[in-house]
Coordinates of C-alpha atoms and ligand atoms in Angstrom, one line a residue:
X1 CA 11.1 -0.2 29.2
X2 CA 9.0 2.9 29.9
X3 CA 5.5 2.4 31.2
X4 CA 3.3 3.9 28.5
X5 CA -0.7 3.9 28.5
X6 CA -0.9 4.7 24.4
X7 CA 1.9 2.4 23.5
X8 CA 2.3 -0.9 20.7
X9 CA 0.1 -3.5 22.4
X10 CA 2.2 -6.4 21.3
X11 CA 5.7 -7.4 21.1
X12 CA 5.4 -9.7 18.7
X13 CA 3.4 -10.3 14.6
X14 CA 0.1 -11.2 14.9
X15 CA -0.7 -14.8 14.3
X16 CA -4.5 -14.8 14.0
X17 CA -6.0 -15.7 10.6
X18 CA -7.4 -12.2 9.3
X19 CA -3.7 -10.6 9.8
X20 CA -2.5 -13.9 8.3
X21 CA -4.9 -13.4 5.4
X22 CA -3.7 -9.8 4.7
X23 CA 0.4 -10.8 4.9
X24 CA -0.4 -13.5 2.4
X25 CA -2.4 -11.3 0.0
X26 CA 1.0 -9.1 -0.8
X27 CA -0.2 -7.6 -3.9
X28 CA -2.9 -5.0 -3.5
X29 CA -4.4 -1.8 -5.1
X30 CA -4.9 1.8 -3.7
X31 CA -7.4 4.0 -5.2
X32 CA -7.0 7.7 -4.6
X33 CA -10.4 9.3 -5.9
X34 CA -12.1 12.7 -4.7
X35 CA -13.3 15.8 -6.1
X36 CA -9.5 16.5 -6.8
X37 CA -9.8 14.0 -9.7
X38 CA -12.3 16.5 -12.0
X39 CA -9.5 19.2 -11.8
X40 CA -7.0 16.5 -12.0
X41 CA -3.9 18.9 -11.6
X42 CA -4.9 21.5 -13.6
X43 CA -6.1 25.5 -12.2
X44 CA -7.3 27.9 -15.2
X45 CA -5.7 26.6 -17.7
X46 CA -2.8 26.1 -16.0
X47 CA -1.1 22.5 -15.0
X48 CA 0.0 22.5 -11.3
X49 CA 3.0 19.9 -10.7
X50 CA 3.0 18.2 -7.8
X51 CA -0.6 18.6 -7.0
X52 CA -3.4 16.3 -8.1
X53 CA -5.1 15.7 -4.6
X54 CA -2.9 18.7 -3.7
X55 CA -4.2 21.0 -5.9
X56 CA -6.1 23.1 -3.3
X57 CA -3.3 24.2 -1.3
X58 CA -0.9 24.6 -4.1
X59 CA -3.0 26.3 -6.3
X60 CA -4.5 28.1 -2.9
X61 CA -7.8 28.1 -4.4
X62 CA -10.4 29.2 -2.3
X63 CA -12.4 27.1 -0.4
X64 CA -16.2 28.0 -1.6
X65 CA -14.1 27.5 -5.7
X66 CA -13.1 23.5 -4.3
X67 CA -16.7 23.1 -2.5
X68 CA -18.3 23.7 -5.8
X69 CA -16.3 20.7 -7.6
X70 CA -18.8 18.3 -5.4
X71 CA -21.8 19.9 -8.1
X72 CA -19.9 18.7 -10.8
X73 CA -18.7 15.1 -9.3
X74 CA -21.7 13.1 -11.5
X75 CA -20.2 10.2 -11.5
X76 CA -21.3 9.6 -15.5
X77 CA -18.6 7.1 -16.2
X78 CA -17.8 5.6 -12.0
X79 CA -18.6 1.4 -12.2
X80 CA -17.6 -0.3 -9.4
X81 CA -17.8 -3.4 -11.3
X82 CA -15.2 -2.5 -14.1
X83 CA -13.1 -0.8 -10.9
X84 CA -13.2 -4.6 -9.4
X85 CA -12.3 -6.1 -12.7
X86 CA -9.1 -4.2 -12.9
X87 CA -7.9 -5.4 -9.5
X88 CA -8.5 -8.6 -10.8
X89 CA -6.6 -7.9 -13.3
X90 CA -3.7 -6.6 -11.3
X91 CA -3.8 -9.7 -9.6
X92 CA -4.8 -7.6 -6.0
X93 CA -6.5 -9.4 -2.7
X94 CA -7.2 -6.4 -1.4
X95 CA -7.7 -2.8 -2.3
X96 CA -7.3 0.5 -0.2
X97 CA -9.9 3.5 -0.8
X98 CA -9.2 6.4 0.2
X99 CA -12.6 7.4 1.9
X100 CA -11.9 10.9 2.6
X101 CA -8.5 12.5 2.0
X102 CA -6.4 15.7 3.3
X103 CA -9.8 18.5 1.8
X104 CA -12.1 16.5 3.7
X105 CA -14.9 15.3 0.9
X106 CA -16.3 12.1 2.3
X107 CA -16.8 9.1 -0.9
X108 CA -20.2 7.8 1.7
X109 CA -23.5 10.3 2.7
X110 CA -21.7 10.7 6.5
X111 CA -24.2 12.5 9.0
X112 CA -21.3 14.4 10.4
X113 CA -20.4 16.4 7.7
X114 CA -22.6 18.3 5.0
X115 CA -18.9 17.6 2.8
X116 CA -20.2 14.0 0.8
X117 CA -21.6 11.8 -1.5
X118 CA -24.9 13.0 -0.8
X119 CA -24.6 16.3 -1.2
X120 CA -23.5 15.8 -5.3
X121 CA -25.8 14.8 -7.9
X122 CA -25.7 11.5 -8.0
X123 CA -25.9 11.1 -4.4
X124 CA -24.7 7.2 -4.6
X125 CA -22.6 5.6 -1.4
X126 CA -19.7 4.9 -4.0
X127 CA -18.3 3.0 -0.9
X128 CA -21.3 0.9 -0.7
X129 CA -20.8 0.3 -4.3
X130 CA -17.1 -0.4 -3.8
X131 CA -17.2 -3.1 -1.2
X132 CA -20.0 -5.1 -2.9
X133 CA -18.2 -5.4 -5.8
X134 CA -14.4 -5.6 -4.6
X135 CA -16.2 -8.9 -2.1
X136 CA -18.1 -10.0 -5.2
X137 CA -14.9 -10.9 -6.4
X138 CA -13.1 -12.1 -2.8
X139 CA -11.1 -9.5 -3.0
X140 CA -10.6 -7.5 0.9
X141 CA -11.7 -4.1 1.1
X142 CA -9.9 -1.7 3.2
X143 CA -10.3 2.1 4.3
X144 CA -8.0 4.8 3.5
X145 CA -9.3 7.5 6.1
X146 CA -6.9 10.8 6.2
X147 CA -6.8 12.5 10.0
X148 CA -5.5 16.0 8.9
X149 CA -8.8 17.9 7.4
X150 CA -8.0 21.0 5.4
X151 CA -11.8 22.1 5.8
X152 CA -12.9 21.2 9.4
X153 CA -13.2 24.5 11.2
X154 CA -11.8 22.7 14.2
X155 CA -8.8 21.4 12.5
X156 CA -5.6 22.4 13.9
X157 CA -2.4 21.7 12.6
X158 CA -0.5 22.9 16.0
X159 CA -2.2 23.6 19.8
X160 CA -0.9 26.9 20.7
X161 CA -3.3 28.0 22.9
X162 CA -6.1 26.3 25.0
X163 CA -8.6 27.6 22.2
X164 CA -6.8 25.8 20.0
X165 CA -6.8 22.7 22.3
X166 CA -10.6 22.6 23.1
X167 CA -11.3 23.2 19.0
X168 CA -9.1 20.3 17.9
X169 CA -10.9 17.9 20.8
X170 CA -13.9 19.0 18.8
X171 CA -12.3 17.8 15.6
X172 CA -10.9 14.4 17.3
X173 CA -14.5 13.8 18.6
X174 CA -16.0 14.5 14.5
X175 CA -13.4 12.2 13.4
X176 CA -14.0 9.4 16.3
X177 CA -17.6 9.9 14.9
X178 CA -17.3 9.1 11.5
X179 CA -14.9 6.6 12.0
X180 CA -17.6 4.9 14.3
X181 CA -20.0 5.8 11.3
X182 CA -17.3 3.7 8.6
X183 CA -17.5 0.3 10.9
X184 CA -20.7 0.6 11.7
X185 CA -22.0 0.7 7.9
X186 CA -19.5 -1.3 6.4
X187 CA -18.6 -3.7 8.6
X188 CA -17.0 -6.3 6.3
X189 CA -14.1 -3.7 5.6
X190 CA -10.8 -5.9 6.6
X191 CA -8.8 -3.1 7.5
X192 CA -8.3 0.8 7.8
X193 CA -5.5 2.6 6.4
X194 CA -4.9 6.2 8.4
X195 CA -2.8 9.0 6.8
X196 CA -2.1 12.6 7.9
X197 CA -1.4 11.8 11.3
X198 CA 2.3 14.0 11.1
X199 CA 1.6 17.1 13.1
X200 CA 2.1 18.3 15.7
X201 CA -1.7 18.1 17.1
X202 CA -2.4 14.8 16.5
X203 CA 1.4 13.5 18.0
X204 CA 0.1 15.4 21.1
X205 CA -3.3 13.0 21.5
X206 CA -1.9 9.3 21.5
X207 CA -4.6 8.6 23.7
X208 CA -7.3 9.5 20.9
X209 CA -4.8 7.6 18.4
X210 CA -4.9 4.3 20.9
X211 CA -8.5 4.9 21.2
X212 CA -9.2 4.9 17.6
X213 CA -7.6 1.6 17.3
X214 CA -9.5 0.0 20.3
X215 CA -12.7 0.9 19.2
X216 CA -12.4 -0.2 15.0
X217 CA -10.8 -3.9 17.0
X218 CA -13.7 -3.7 19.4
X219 CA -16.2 -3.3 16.5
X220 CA -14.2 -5.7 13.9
X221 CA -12.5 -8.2 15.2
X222 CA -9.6 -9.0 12.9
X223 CA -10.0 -5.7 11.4
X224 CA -6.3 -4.9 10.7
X225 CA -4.8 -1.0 11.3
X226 CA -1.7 0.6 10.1
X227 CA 1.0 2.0 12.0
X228 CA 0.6 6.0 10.5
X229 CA -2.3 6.0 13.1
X230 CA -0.5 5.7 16.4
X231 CA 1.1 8.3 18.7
X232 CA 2.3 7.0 22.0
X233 CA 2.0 9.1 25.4
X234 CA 4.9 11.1 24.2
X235 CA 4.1 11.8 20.6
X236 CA 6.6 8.8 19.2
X237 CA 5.0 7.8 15.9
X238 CA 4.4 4.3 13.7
X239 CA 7.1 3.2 16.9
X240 CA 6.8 3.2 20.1
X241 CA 9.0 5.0 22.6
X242 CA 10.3 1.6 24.1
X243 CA 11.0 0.8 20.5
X244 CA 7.5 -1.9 19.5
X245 CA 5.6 -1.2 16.6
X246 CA 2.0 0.5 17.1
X247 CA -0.5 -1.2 14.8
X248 CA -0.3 -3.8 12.9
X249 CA 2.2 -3.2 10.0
X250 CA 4.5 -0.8 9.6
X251 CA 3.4 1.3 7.1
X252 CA 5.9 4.3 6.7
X253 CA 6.9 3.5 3.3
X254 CA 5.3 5.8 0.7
X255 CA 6.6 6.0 -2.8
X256 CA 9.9 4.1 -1.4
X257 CA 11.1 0.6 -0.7
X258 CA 13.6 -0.5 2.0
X259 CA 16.7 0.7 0.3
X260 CA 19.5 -0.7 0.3
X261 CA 17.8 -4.5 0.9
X262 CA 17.9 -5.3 4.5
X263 CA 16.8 -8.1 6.0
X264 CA 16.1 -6.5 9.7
X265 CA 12.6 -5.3 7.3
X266 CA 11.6 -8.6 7.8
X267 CA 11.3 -8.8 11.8
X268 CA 8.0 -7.3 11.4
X269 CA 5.2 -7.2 9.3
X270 CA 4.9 -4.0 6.5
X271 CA 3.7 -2.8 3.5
X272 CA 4.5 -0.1 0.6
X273 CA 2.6 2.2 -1.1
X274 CA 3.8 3.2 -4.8
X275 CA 2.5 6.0 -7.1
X276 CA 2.0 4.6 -10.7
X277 CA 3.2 8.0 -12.1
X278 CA 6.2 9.5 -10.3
X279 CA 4.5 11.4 -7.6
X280 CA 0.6 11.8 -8.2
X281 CA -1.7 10.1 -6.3
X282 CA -4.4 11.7 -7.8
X283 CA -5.4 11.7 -11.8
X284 CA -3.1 14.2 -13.1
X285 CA -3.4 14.8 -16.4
X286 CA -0.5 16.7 -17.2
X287 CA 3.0 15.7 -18.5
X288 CA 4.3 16.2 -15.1
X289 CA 2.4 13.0 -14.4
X290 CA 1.9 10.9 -17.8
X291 CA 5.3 11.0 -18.9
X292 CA 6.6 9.5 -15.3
X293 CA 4.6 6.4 -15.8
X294 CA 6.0 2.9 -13.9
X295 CA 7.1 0.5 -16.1
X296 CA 5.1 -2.9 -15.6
X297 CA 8.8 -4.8 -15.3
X298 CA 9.6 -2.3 -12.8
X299 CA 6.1 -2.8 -10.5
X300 CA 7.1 -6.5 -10.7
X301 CA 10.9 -5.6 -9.4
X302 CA 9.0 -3.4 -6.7
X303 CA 6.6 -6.6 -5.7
X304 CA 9.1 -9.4 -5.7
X305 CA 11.2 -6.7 -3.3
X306 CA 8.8 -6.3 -1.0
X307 CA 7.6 -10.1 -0.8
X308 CA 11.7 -11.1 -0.3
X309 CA 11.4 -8.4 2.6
X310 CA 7.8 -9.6 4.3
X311 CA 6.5 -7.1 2.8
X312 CA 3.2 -6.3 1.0
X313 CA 2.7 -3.6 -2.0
X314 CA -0.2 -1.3 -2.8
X315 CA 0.3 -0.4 -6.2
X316 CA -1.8 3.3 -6.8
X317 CA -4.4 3.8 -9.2
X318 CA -5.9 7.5 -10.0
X319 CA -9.2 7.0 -11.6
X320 CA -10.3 10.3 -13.8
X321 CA -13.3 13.1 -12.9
X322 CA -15.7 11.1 -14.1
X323 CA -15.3 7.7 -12.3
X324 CA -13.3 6.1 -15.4
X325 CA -10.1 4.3 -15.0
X326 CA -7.2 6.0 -16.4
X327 CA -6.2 3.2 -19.9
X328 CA -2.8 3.7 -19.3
X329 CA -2.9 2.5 -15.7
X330 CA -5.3 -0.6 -16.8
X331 CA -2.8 -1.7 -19.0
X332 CA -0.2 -2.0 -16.6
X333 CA -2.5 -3.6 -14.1
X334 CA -2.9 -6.2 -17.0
X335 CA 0.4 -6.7 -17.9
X336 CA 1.8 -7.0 -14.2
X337 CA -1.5 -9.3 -13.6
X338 CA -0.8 -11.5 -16.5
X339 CA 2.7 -12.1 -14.6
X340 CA 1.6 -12.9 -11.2
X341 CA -0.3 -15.1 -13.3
X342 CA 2.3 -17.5 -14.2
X343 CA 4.6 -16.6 -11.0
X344 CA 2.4 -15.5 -8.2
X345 CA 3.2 -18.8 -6.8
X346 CA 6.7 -16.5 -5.5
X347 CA 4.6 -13.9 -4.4
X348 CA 1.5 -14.9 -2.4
X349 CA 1.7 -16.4 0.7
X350 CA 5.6 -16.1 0.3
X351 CA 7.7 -14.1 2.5
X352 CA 11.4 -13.7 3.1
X353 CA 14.0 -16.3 2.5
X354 CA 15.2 -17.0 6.1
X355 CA 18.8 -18.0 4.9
X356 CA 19.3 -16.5 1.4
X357 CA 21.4 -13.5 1.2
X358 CA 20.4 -11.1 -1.5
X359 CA 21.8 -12.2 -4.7
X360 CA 21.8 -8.9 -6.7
X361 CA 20.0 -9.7 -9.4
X362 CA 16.7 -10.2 -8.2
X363 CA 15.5 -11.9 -5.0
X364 CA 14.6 -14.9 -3.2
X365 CA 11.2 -15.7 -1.8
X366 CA 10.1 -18.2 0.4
X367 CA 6.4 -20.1 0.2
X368 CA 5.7 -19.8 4.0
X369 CA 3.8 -22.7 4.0
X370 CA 5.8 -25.1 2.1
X371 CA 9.5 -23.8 2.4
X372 CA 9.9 -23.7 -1.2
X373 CA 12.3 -20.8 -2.0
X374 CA 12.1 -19.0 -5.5
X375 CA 14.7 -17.2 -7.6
X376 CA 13.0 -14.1 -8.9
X377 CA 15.3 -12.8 -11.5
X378 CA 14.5 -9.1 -12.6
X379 CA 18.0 -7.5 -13.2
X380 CA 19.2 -10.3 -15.4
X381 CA 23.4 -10.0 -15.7
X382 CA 24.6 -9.0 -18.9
X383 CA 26.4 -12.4 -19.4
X384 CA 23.3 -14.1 -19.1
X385 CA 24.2 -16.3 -16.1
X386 CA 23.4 -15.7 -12.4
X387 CA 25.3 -16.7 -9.3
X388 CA 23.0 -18.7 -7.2
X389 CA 24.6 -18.8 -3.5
X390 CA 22.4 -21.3 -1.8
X391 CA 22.8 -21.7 2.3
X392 CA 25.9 -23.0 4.0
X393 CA 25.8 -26.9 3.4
X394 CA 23.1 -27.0 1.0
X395 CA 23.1 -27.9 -3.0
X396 CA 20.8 -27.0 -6.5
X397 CA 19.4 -30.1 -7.4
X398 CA 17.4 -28.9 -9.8
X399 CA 15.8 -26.0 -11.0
X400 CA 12.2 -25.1 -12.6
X401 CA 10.9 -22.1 -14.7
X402 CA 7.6 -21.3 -13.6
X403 CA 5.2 -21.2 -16.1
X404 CA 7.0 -23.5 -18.5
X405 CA 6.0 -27.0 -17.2
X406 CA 8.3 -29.5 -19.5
X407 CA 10.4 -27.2 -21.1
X408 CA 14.1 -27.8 -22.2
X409 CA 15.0 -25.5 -19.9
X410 CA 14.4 -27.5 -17.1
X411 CA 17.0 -30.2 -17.8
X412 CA 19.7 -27.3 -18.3
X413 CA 22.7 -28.4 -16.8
X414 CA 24.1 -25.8 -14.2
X415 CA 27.3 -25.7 -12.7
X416 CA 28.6 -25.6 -9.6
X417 CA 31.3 -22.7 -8.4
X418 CA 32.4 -24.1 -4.8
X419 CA 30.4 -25.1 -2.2
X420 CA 27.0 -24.0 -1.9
X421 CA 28.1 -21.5 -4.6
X422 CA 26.3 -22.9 -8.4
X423 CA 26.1 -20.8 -11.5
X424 CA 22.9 -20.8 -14.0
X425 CA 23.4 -19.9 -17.7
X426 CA 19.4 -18.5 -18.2
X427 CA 19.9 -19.0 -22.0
X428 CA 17.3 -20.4 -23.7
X429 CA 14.9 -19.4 -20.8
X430 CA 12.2 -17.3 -22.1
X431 CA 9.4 -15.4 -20.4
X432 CA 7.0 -12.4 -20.3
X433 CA 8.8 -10.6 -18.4
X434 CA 11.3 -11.1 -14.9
X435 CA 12.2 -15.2 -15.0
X436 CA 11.3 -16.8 -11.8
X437 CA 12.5 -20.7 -11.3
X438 CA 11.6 -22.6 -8.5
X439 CA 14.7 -24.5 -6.9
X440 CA 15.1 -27.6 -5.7
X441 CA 17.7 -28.0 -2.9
X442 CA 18.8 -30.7 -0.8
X443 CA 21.7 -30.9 1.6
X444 CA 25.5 -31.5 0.4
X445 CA 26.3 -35.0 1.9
X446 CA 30.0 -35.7 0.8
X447 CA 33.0 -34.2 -0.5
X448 CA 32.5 -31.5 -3.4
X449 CA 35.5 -29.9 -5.0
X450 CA 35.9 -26.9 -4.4
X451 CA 36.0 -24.6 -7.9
X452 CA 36.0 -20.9 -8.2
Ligands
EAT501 C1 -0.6 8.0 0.7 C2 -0.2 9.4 0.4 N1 -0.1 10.2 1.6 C3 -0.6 11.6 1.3 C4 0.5 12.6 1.7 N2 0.2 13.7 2.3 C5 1.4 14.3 2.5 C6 1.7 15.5 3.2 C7 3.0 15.9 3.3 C8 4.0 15.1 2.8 C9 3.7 13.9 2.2 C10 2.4 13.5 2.1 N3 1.7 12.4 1.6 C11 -0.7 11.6 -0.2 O1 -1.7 12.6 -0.7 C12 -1.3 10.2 -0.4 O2 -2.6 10.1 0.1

């Protein structure tokens, strides 16, 4: 093991009860709202793929043009109320907000930038707004805070020179600053989520990346940090160069999932972030965008994946220009939430099935505290019956849909294959969308025959 000074600071999860708190909440919703949202991937007259919060530098429009947005951001239609209501909807315990992305526009009045809330014509703390509402309704709040700055004048994306070293330790000390500013005016945020940590400048100050870390712990205990923060002393990122994981999740999963299902995922704590629309994170108006909407069966698929994994999901939402949510994207939250509804029980405060190999046709999740282990069927076989391969030495007993307390189903007769190996016919079990039964195992105590 190497000696480093900016390295992971632990070897093992975190026990304590705030991270415990955030790897039972599993289910949570980013919000990706800026000036970007009033263009909303669209440059006179013309529709810009791929660039919602990326419109600037795709569109290279010039940087007094993107200033000027912040004159029309009136918030006419922003309610952090109705915002909340749709992550209750969703079925979130916690939300992520981004609190000033990659073009440097800061959603609070921060005294280290003239780039803000302040300076628009509302001149509300739409943070301050955010987190009374979000707790209002016990759901965690969390920081989205992007390092890379298109704007700062002392942002630099490589240090070539020792100008460009003493300009970006100008920028590092801005950042330190309003990150300081964040805790210290919101300090019942749970956690901070850093992006735009990649180049090469930032991979060259672990130290500052360790630092930041320290001080949001020192400041708010519990306060939980992603790995896309940390650099160690040789510029290793999200893992160490002795191989630990920096921060306290891993959070290198954007717009993907562990693929193909591996249980090594599990070892340590992690979380994914998904677009709702292929690849915007952003409002994007155009086709690009509103014709690549997420299916509400296949956010479901992405949650109980993540859950079988250990793994929590932050499923994107792009509110418009003027502070509305986009329908389309409530509706989904709805009809997802209306399905945690009757089978979060599989998804909160469950984890991976220590055991249970991955069955194909959905996933198993295990209740942490309990043990119960759920069948989470979203890829249902086309002869309507699943292989259920249970641990070594173990048998079904019985089997319950959740969500349908006394119904027929749950006398259906399944069969056993060999072994630990049973077989379910799922006819005549109906639900609103993936089936999830909870089983009921015990161990096998004498002879079976052995069928296949
Ligand atoms: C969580 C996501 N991370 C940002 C991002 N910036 C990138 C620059 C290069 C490649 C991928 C990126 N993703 C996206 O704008 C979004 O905020």
């Amino acid at each position: 093991m190497m000696d480093l000074k900016y390295g992971a600071s632990r070897e093992k999860p975190r026990e304590d009860a705030a991270m415990k708190r955030f790897r039972g909440h599993r289910v949570g919703q980013f919000i990706h709202w800026g000036l970007y949202a009033l263009p909303a991937g669209r440059w006179e007259g013309k529709d810009v793929e791929f660039a919602a919060e990326f419109l600037p530098r795709v569109a290279k429009i010039p940087q007094h043009r993107w200033e000027a947005l912040a004159n029309d951001f009136t918030l006419a239609d922003f309610d952090a109320e109705r915002w909340a209501d749709t992550a209750v909807a969703l079925g979130a315990r916690y939300m992520t907000i981004t609190t000033k992305h990659h073009d440097g526009f800061c959603l609070w009045p921060s005294a280290h930038t003239d780039f803000h809330m302040g300076n628009t014509p509302s001149g509300r703390d739409v943070l301050g707004e955010l987190v009374a509402a979000y707790e209002a309704r016990g759901i965690d709040v969390n920081f989205y805070y992007s390092v890379l700055d298109w704007r700062h004048p002392d942002w630099r994306f490589t240090l070539e020179n020792d100008a460009d070293n003493l300009a970006f330790a100008r920028y590092l000390d801005f950042a330190m600053k309003q990150l300081v500013e964040l805790a210290e005016r919101y300090p019942s945020v749970k956690g901070f989520w850093f992006d735009g940590t990649w180049d090469e400048s930032v991979k060259a100050n672990g130290w500052w990346t360790w630092e930041v870390e320290r001080m949001l712990k020192e400041r708010i205990p519990g306060v939980v940090v992603n790995s896309r923060l940390r650099a160690d002393d040789f510029g290793a990122r999200h893992v160490d160069s002795n191989g630990l994981l920096m921060g306290d999740y891993e959070s290198g999963y954007e717009r993907r999932l562990p693929e193909p299902w591996d249980r090594s995922v599990a070892a340590h704590d992690w979380e994914a972030c998904m677009t709702i629309p292929q690849a915007s994170w952003g409002y994007h108006q155009g086709p690009w965008a509103q014709s690549t909407l997420k299916h509400p069966w296949d956010v479901v698929d992405m949650i109980a994946h993540c859950t079988s994994l250990g793994g929590n999901f932050l499923l994107n939402f792009g509110p418009r220009g003027d502070g509305s949510m986009a329908p389309a994207e409530v509706e989904i939250a709805r009809t997802v939430g209306q399905w945690l509804g009757v089978n979060g029980e599989a998804i909160y405060g469950c984890g991976f099935a220590e055991g249970w190999e991955y069955p194909g046709w959905g996933y198993f999740t295990q209740d942490s505290s309990t043990g119960q282990v759920f069948a989470v069927v979203t890829r249902e076989p086309a002869s309507g019956r699943i292989r259920l391969e249970l641990p070594t030495g173990m048998e079904l007993v019985g089997l319950q849909l959740l969500g349908s307390a006394g119904h027929p189903f749950n006398e259906h007769p399944f069969k056993r294959l060999a072994g630990s190996v049973f077989e379910v016919d799922l006819g005549g079990a109906t639900s609103a969308g993936p089936l999830v039964f909870a089983l009921e195992t015990g161990a096998i105590t004498g002879p079976v025959a052995e069928k296949e």
